[in-house]
């Protein structure tokens, strides 16, 4: 199968998370604002720790924590699905 991009996987994932609508909206917004523009087009399997740290580095403290919640969820789900 063709590699899936981080954006494609994230979009397919949102509907499967068992979270409140408000949390989902927060996750999607955080991802769209801080992750998608930088890493969204990368193949899921090629995103590195360094890539993630580069996304987090310029963020002010109030934005680091939400991103630190969203990214592990995405990658944990990818690992669980053996992608």
PDB file of N, CA and C in Angstrom:
ATOM      1  N   UNK A   1       0.836  -1.197   0.000  1.00  0.00           N
ATOM      2  CA  UNK A   1       0.000   0.000   0.000  1.00  0.00           C
ATOM      3  C   UNK A   1       0.871   1.248   0.000  1.00  0.00           C
ATOM      4  N   UNK A   2       0.328   2.324  -0.521  1.00  0.00           N
ATOM      5  CA  UNK A   2       1.045   3.591  -0.580  1.00  0.00           C
ATOM      6  C   UNK A   2       1.162   4.188   0.824  1.00  0.00           C
ATOM      7  N   UNK A   3       2.252   4.897   1.079  1.00  0.00           N
ATOM      8  CA  UNK A   3       2.406   5.536   2.386  1.00  0.00           C
ATOM      9  C   UNK A   3       1.275   6.540   2.627  1.00  0.00           C
ATOM     10  N   UNK A   4       0.838   6.625   3.859  1.00  0.00           N
ATOM     11  CA  UNK A   4      -0.203   7.571   4.238  1.00  0.00           C
ATOM     12  C   UNK A   4       0.454   8.792   4.876  1.00  0.00           C
ATOM     13  N   UNK A   5      -0.052   9.961   4.553  1.00  0.00           N
ATOM     14  CA  UNK A   5       0.511  11.179   5.131  1.00  0.00           C
ATOM     15  C   UNK A   5      -0.021  11.353   6.553  1.00  0.00           C
ATOM     16  N   UNK A   6       0.676  12.149   7.317  1.00  0.00           N
ATOM     17  CA  UNK A   6       0.249  12.443   8.677  1.00  0.00           C
ATOM     18  C   UNK A   6      -1.139  13.082   8.656  1.00  0.00           C
ATOM     19  N   UNK A   7      -1.390  14.008   7.731  1.00  0.00           N
ATOM     20  CA  UNK A   7      -2.713  14.628   7.612  1.00  0.00           C
ATOM     21  C   UNK A   7      -3.794  13.595   7.323  1.00  0.00           C
ATOM     22  N   UNK A   8      -3.534  12.699   6.389  1.00  0.00           N
ATOM     23  CA  UNK A   8      -4.524  11.674   6.035  1.00  0.00           C
ATOM     24  C   UNK A   8      -4.846  10.784   7.234  1.00  0.00           C
ATOM     25  N   UNK A   9      -3.810  10.396   7.947  1.00  0.00           N
ATOM     26  CA  UNK A   9      -4.039   9.537   9.102  1.00  0.00           C
ATOM     27  C   UNK A   9      -4.794  10.278  10.188  1.00  0.00           C
ATOM     28  N   UNK A  10      -4.383  11.504  10.476  1.00  0.00           N
ATOM     29  CA  UNK A  10      -5.058  12.283  11.520  1.00  0.00           C
ATOM     30  C   UNK A  10      -6.540  12.444  11.184  1.00  0.00           C
ATOM     31  N   UNK A  11      -6.849  12.780   9.940  1.00  0.00           N
ATOM     32  CA  UNK A  11      -8.249  12.945   9.546  1.00  0.00           C
ATOM     33  C   UNK A  11      -9.038  11.650   9.699  1.00  0.00           C
ATOM     34  N   UNK A  12      -8.423  10.533   9.371  1.00  0.00           N
ATOM     35  CA  UNK A  12      -9.127   9.257   9.510  1.00  0.00           C
ATOM     36  C   UNK A  12      -9.275   8.860  10.981  1.00  0.00           C
ATOM     37  N   UNK A  13      -8.398   9.355  11.821  1.00  0.00           N
ATOM     38  CA  UNK A  13      -8.383   8.985  13.227  1.00  0.00           C
ATOM     39  C   UNK A  13      -9.444   9.706  14.054  1.00  0.00           C
ATOM     40  N   UNK A  14      -9.674  10.963  13.779  1.00  0.00           N
ATOM     41  CA  UNK A  14     -10.537  11.779  14.644  1.00  0.00           C
ATOM     42  C   UNK A  14     -11.868  11.109  14.948  1.00  0.00           C
ATOM     43  N   UNK A  15     -12.498  10.534  13.946  1.00  0.00           N
ATOM     44  CA  UNK A  15     -13.843   9.969  14.148  1.00  0.00           C
ATOM     45  C   UNK A  15     -13.834   8.703  15.009  1.00  0.00           C
ATOM     46  N   UNK A  16     -12.671   8.121  15.248  1.00  0.00           N
ATOM     47  CA  UNK A  16     -12.589   6.890  16.020  1.00  0.00           C
ATOM     48  C   UNK A  16     -12.211   7.107  17.485  1.00  0.00           C
ATOM     49  N   UNK A  17     -11.800   8.309  17.820  1.00  0.00           N
ATOM     50  CA  UNK A  17     -11.414   8.578  19.207  1.00  0.00           C
ATOM     51  C   UNK A  17     -12.651   8.702  20.079  1.00  0.00           C
ATOM     52  N   UNK A  18     -12.606   8.093  21.227  1.00  0.00           N
ATOM     53  CA  UNK A  18     -13.729   8.147  22.159  1.00  0.00           C
ATOM     54  C   UNK A  18     -13.500   9.295  23.133  1.00  0.00           C
ATOM     55  N   UNK A  19     -13.753  10.499  22.631  1.00  0.00           N
ATOM     56  CA  UNK A  19     -13.549  11.722  23.408  1.00  0.00           C
ATOM     57  C   UNK A  19     -14.750  12.643  23.189  1.00  0.00           C
ATOM     58  N   UNK A  20     -14.863  13.657  24.037  1.00  0.00           N
ATOM     59  CA  UNK A  20     -15.986  14.584  23.901  1.00  0.00           C
ATOM     60  C   UNK A  20     -15.824  15.431  22.643  1.00  0.00           C
ATOM     61  N   UNK A  21     -16.912  16.007  22.201  1.00  0.00           N
ATOM     62  CA  UNK A  21     -16.865  16.869  21.019  1.00  0.00           C
ATOM     63  C   UNK A  21     -15.943  18.059  21.247  1.00  0.00           C
ATOM     64  N   UNK A  22     -15.954  18.592  22.453  1.00  0.00           N
ATOM     65  CA  UNK A  22     -15.087  19.736  22.766  1.00  0.00           C
ATOM     66  C   UNK A  22     -13.612  19.341  22.688  1.00  0.00           C
ATOM     67  N   UNK A  23     -13.282  18.187  23.242  1.00  0.00           N
ATOM     68  CA  UNK A  23     -11.895  17.713  23.183  1.00  0.00           C
ATOM     69  C   UNK A  23     -11.487  17.460  21.744  1.00  0.00           C
ATOM     70  N   UNK A  24     -12.381  16.854  20.978  1.00  0.00           N
ATOM     71  CA  UNK A  24     -12.095  16.614  19.566  1.00  0.00           C
ATOM     72  C   UNK A  24     -11.838  17.924  18.833  1.00  0.00           C
ATOM     73  N   UNK A  25     -12.666  18.919  19.082  1.00  0.00           N
ATOM     74  CA  UNK A  25     -12.472  20.229  18.445  1.00  0.00           C
ATOM     75  C   UNK A  25     -11.127  20.823  18.846  1.00  0.00           C
ATOM     76  N   UNK A  26     -10.759  20.678  20.108  1.00  0.00           N
ATOM     77  CA  UNK A  26      -9.460  21.189  20.573  1.00  0.00           C
ATOM     78  C   UNK A  26      -8.305  20.449  19.904  1.00  0.00           C
ATOM     79  N   UNK A  27      -8.393  19.136  19.826  1.00  0.00           N
ATOM     80  CA  UNK A  27      -7.345  18.349  19.187  1.00  0.00           C
ATOM     81  C   UNK A  27      -7.192  18.728  17.714  1.00  0.00           C
ATOM     82  N   UNK A  28      -8.326  18.803  17.024  1.00  0.00           N
ATOM     83  CA  UNK A  28      -8.281  19.147  15.594  1.00  0.00           C
ATOM     84  C   UNK A  28      -7.692  20.535  15.388  1.00  0.00           C
ATOM     85  N   UNK A  29      -8.131  21.490  16.190  1.00  0.00           N
ATOM     86  CA  UNK A  29      -7.632  22.855  16.059  1.00  0.00           C
ATOM     87  C   UNK A  29      -6.143  22.949  16.338  1.00  0.00           C
ATOM     88  N   UNK A  30      -5.717  22.291  17.391  1.00  0.00           N
ATOM     89  CA  UNK A  30      -4.291  22.283  17.737  1.00  0.00           C
ATOM     90  C   UNK A  30      -3.479  21.656  16.611  1.00  0.00           C
ATOM     91  N   UNK A  31      -3.944  20.523  16.118  1.00  0.00           N
ATOM     92  CA  UNK A  31      -3.240  19.849  15.034  1.00  0.00           C
ATOM     93  C   UNK A  31      -3.168  20.748  13.796  1.00  0.00           C
ATOM     94  N   UNK A  32      -4.298  21.320  13.420  1.00  0.00           N
ATOM     95  CA  UNK A  32      -4.363  22.152  12.211  1.00  0.00           C
ATOM     96  C   UNK A  32      -3.450  23.378  12.326  1.00  0.00           C
ATOM     97  N   UNK A  33      -3.463  24.018  13.482  1.00  0.00           N
ATOM     98  CA  UNK A  33      -2.691  25.251  13.654  1.00  0.00           C
ATOM     99  C   UNK A  33      -1.186  25.028  13.783  1.00  0.00           C
ATOM    100  N   UNK A  34      -0.803  23.948  14.439  1.00  0.00           N
ATOM    101  CA  UNK A  34       0.604  23.818  14.796  1.00  0.00           C
ATOM    102  C   UNK A  34       1.343  22.654  14.153  1.00  0.00           C
ATOM    103  N   UNK A  35       0.632  21.671  13.660  1.00  0.00           N
ATOM    104  CA  UNK A  35       1.294  20.481  13.135  1.00  0.00           C
ATOM    105  C   UNK A  35       1.106  20.329  11.627  1.00  0.00           C
ATOM    106  N   UNK A  36      -0.110  20.462  11.180  1.00  0.00           N
ATOM    107  CA  UNK A  36      -0.446  20.165   9.789  1.00  0.00           C
ATOM    108  C   UNK A  36       0.390  20.940   8.783  1.00  0.00           C
ATOM    109  N   UNK A  37       0.561  22.219   9.025  1.00  0.00           N
ATOM    110  CA  UNK A  37       1.282  23.042   8.042  1.00  0.00           C
ATOM    111  C   UNK A  37       2.744  22.632   7.895  1.00  0.00           C
ATOM    112  N   UNK A  38       3.322  22.079   8.937  1.00  0.00           N
ATOM    113  CA  UNK A  38       4.730  21.689   8.902  1.00  0.00           C
ATOM    114  C   UNK A  38       4.935  20.224   8.556  1.00  0.00           C
ATOM    115  N   UNK A  39       4.129  19.359   9.162  1.00  0.00           N
ATOM    116  CA  UNK A  39       4.364  17.920   9.029  1.00  0.00           C
ATOM    117  C   UNK A  39       3.263  17.170   8.291  1.00  0.00           C
ATOM    118  N   UNK A  40       2.160  17.820   8.015  1.00  0.00           N
ATOM    119  CA  UNK A  40       0.989  17.146   7.467  1.00  0.00           C
ATOM    120  C   UNK A  40       1.211  16.379   6.188  1.00  0.00           C
ATOM    121  N   UNK A  41       2.073  16.866   5.320  1.00  0.00           N
ATOM    122  CA  UNK A  41       2.314  16.194   4.040  1.00  0.00           C
ATOM    123  C   UNK A  41       3.365  15.097   4.118  1.00  0.00           C
ATOM    124  N   UNK A  42       4.045  14.999   5.247  1.00  0.00           N
ATOM    125  CA  UNK A  42       5.060  13.952   5.395  1.00  0.00           C
ATOM    126  C   UNK A  42       4.396  12.596   5.545  1.00  0.00           C
ATOM    127  N   UNK A  43       5.043  11.591   5.024  1.00  0.00           N
ATOM    128  CA  UNK A  43       4.576  10.228   5.221  1.00  0.00           C
ATOM    129  C   UNK A  43       4.628   9.915   6.713  1.00  0.00           C
ATOM    130  N   UNK A  44       3.582   9.297   7.215  1.00  0.00           N
ATOM    131  CA  UNK A  44       3.485   8.996   8.635  1.00  0.00           C
ATOM    132  C   UNK A  44       4.742   8.311   9.166  1.00  0.00           C
ATOM    133  N   UNK A  45       5.267   7.380   8.408  1.00  0.00           N
ATOM    134  CA  UNK A  45       6.434   6.622   8.849  1.00  0.00           C
ATOM    135  C   UNK A  45       7.745   7.372   8.800  1.00  0.00           C
ATOM    136  N   UNK A  46       7.744   8.581   8.240  1.00  0.00           N
ATOM    137  CA  UNK A  46       8.995   9.329   8.148  1.00  0.00           C
ATOM    138  C   UNK A  46       9.084  10.484   9.138  1.00  0.00           C
ATOM    139  N   UNK A  47       8.038  10.708   9.911  1.00  0.00           N
ATOM    140  CA  UNK A  47       8.067  11.788  10.905  1.00  0.00           C
ATOM    141  C   UNK A  47       8.972  11.348  12.045  1.00  0.00           C
ATOM    142  N   UNK A  48       9.955  12.173  12.343  1.00  0.00           N
ATOM    143  CA  UNK A  48      10.939  11.818  13.361  1.00  0.00           C
ATOM    144  C   UNK A  48      10.726  12.626  14.642  1.00  0.00           C
ATOM    145  N   UNK A  49      11.408  12.194  15.688  1.00  0.00           N
ATOM    146  CA  UNK A  49      11.375  12.934  16.951  1.00  0.00           C
ATOM    147  C   UNK A  49      11.879  14.354  16.713  1.00  0.00           C
ATOM    148  N   UNK A  50      12.891  14.478  15.897  1.00  0.00           N
ATOM    149  CA  UNK A  50      13.444  15.798  15.578  1.00  0.00           C
ATOM    150  C   UNK A  50      12.386  16.686  14.909  1.00  0.00           C
ATOM    151  N   UNK A  51      11.610  16.117  13.983  1.00  0.00           N
ATOM    152  CA  UNK A  51      10.526  16.863  13.334  1.00  0.00           C
ATOM    153  C   UNK A  51       9.545  17.408  14.369  1.00  0.00           C
ATOM    154  N   UNK A  52       9.189  16.551  15.311  1.00  0.00           N
ATOM    155  CA  UNK A  52       8.224  16.945  16.342  1.00  0.00           C
ATOM    156  C   UNK A  52       8.811  18.028  17.234  1.00  0.00           C
ATOM    157  N   UNK A  53      10.050  17.864  17.617  1.00  0.00           N
ATOM    158  CA  UNK A  53      10.694  18.885  18.454  1.00  0.00           C
ATOM    159  C   UNK A  53      10.784  20.221  17.723  1.00  0.00           C
ATOM    160  N   UNK A  54      10.981  20.185  16.422  1.00  0.00           N
ATOM    161  CA  UNK A  54      11.021  21.425  15.642  1.00  0.00           C
ATOM    162  C   UNK A  54       9.652  22.101  15.584  1.00  0.00           C
ATOM    163  N   UNK A  55       8.589  21.313  15.636  1.00  0.00           N
ATOM    164  CA  UNK A  55       7.241  21.889  15.687  1.00  0.00           C
ATOM    165  C   UNK A  55       7.007  22.534  17.054  1.00  0.00           C
ATOM    166  N   UNK A  56       7.437  21.864  18.113  1.00  0.00           N
ATOM    167  CA  UNK A  56       7.191  22.354  19.467  1.00  0.00           C
ATOM    168  C   UNK A  56       8.090  23.511  19.875  1.00  0.00           C
ATOM    169  N   UNK A  57       9.305  23.552  19.360  1.00  0.00           N
ATOM    170  CA  UNK A  57      10.303  24.537  19.800  1.00  0.00           C
ATOM    171  C   UNK A  57       9.842  25.992  19.745  1.00  0.00           C
ATOM    172  N   UNK A  58       9.236  26.457  18.654  1.00  0.00           N
ATOM    173  CA  UNK A  58       8.882  27.872  18.603  1.00  0.00           C
ATOM    174  C   UNK A  58       7.599  28.242  19.351  1.00  0.00           C
ATOM    175  N   UNK A  59       6.899  27.250  19.883  1.00  0.00           N
ATOM    176  CA  UNK A  59       5.622  27.530  20.542  1.00  0.00           C
ATOM    177  C   UNK A  59       5.819  28.098  21.931  1.00  0.00           C
ATOM    178  N   UNK A  60       4.951  29.022  22.303  1.00  0.00           N
ATOM    179  CA  UNK A  60       4.986  29.540  23.671  1.00  0.00           C
ATOM    180  C   UNK A  60       4.382  28.475  24.594  1.00  0.00           C
ATOM    181  N   UNK A  61       4.724  28.531  25.885  1.00  0.00           N
ATOM    182  CA  UNK A  61       4.302  27.477  26.816  1.00  0.00           C
ATOM    183  C   UNK A  61       2.821  27.086  26.776  1.00  0.00           C
ATOM    184  N   UNK A  62       1.891  28.019  26.636  1.00  0.00           N
ATOM    185  CA  UNK A  62       0.493  27.578  26.627  1.00  0.00           C
ATOM    186  C   UNK A  62       0.133  26.675  25.437  1.00  0.00           C
ATOM    187  N   UNK A  63       0.949  26.679  24.393  1.00  0.00           N
ATOM    188  CA  UNK A  63       0.658  25.871  23.208  1.00  0.00           C
ATOM    189  C   UNK A  63       1.430  24.557  23.159  1.00  0.00           C
ATOM    190  N   UNK A  64       2.445  24.426  23.993  1.00  0.00           N
ATOM    191  CA  UNK A  64       3.241  23.201  23.984  1.00  0.00           C
ATOM    192  C   UNK A  64       2.432  22.030  24.532  1.00  0.00           C
ATOM    193  N   UNK A  65       1.763  22.238  25.660  1.00  0.00           N
ATOM    194  CA  UNK A  65       1.036  21.139  26.296  1.00  0.00           C
ATOM    195  C   UNK A  65      -0.054  20.551  25.401  1.00  0.00           C
ATOM    196  N   UNK A  66      -0.916  21.368  24.763  1.00  0.00           N
ATOM    197  CA  UNK A  66      -1.918  20.758  23.882  1.00  0.00           C
ATOM    198  C   UNK A  66      -1.288  19.927  22.750  1.00  0.00           C
ATOM    199  N   UNK A  67      -0.199  20.422  22.200  1.00  0.00           N
ATOM    200  CA  UNK A  67       0.479  19.664  21.146  1.00  0.00           C
ATOM    201  C   UNK A  67       1.119  18.405  21.706  1.00  0.00           C
ATOM    202  N   UNK A  68       1.592  18.502  22.934  1.00  0.00           N
ATOM    203  CA  UNK A  68       2.197  17.343  23.577  1.00  0.00           C
ATOM    204  C   UNK A  68       1.143  16.282  23.884  1.00  0.00           C
ATOM    205  N   UNK A  69      -0.120  16.647  23.888  1.00  0.00           N
ATOM    206  CA  UNK A  69      -1.201  15.662  24.061  1.00  0.00           C
ATOM    207  C   UNK A  69      -1.631  15.072  22.732  1.00  0.00           C
ATOM    208  N   UNK A  70      -1.762  15.891  21.723  1.00  0.00           N
ATOM    209  CA  UNK A  70      -2.290  15.447  20.433  1.00  0.00           C
ATOM    210  C   UNK A  70      -1.321  14.523  19.699  1.00  0.00           C
ATOM    211  N   UNK A  71      -0.080  14.895  19.629  1.00  0.00           N
ATOM    212  CA  UNK A  71       0.881  14.108  18.847  1.00  0.00           C
ATOM    213  C   UNK A  71       1.059  12.682  19.362  1.00  0.00           C
ATOM    214  N   UNK A  72       1.196  12.459  20.666  1.00  0.00           N
ATOM    215  CA  UNK A  72       1.320  11.062  21.116  1.00  0.00           C
ATOM    216  C   UNK A  72       0.076  10.227  20.814  1.00  0.00           C
ATOM    217  N   UNK A  73      -1.091  10.848  20.864  1.00  0.00           N
ATOM    218  CA  UNK A  73      -2.317  10.115  20.531  1.00  0.00           C
ATOM    219  C   UNK A  73      -2.261   9.644  19.092  1.00  0.00           C
ATOM    220  N   UNK A  74      -1.886  10.537  18.201  1.00  0.00           N
ATOM    221  CA  UNK A  74      -1.812  10.187  16.779  1.00  0.00           C
ATOM    222  C   UNK A  74      -0.821   9.046  16.550  1.00  0.00           C
ATOM    223  N   UNK A  75       0.357   9.179  17.125  1.00  0.00           N
ATOM    224  CA  UNK A  75       1.377   8.158  16.876  1.00  0.00           C
ATOM    225  C   UNK A  75       1.099   6.855  17.609  1.00  0.00           C
ATOM    226  N   UNK A  76       0.499   6.919  18.788  1.00  0.00           N
ATOM    227  CA  UNK A  76       0.117   5.684  19.485  1.00  0.00           C
ATOM    228  C   UNK A  76      -0.907   4.911  18.659  1.00  0.00           C
ATOM    229  N   UNK A  77      -1.877   5.630  18.115  1.00  0.00           N
ATOM    230  CA  UNK A  77      -2.890   4.978  17.276  1.00  0.00           C
ATOM    231  C   UNK A  77      -2.258   4.391  16.008  1.00  0.00           C
ATOM    232  N   UNK A  78      -1.295   5.088  15.443  1.00  0.00           N
ATOM    233  CA  UNK A  78      -0.611   4.567  14.253  1.00  0.00           C
ATOM    234  C   UNK A  78       0.133   3.281  14.576  1.00  0.00           C
ATOM    235  N   UNK A  79       0.800   3.249  15.714  1.00  0.00           N
ATOM    236  CA  UNK A  79       1.510   2.039  16.140  1.00  0.00           C
ATOM    237  C   UNK A  79       0.510   0.913  16.392  1.00  0.00           C
ATOM    238  N   UNK A  80      -0.583   1.226  17.079  1.00  0.00           N
ATOM    239  CA  UNK A  80      -1.610   0.201  17.345  1.00  0.00           C
ATOM    240  C   UNK A  80      -2.159  -0.393  16.065  1.00  0.00           C
ATOM    241  N   UNK A  81      -2.212   0.428  15.006  1.00  0.00           N
ATOM    242  CA  UNK A  81      -2.729  -0.046  13.715  1.00  0.00           C
ATOM    243  C   UNK A  81      -1.626  -0.591  12.813  1.00  0.00           C
ATOM    244  N   UNK A  82      -0.412  -0.648  13.362  1.00  0.00           N
ATOM    245  CA  UNK A  82       0.758  -1.179  12.663  1.00  0.00           C
ATOM    246  C   UNK A  82       1.047  -0.465  11.352  1.00  0.00           C
ATOM    247  N   UNK A  83       0.949   0.862  11.387  1.00  0.00           N
ATOM    248  CA  UNK A  83       1.243   1.669  10.198  1.00  0.00           C
ATOM    249  C   UNK A  83       2.687   2.114  10.183  1.00  0.00           C
TER     250      UNK A  83
END
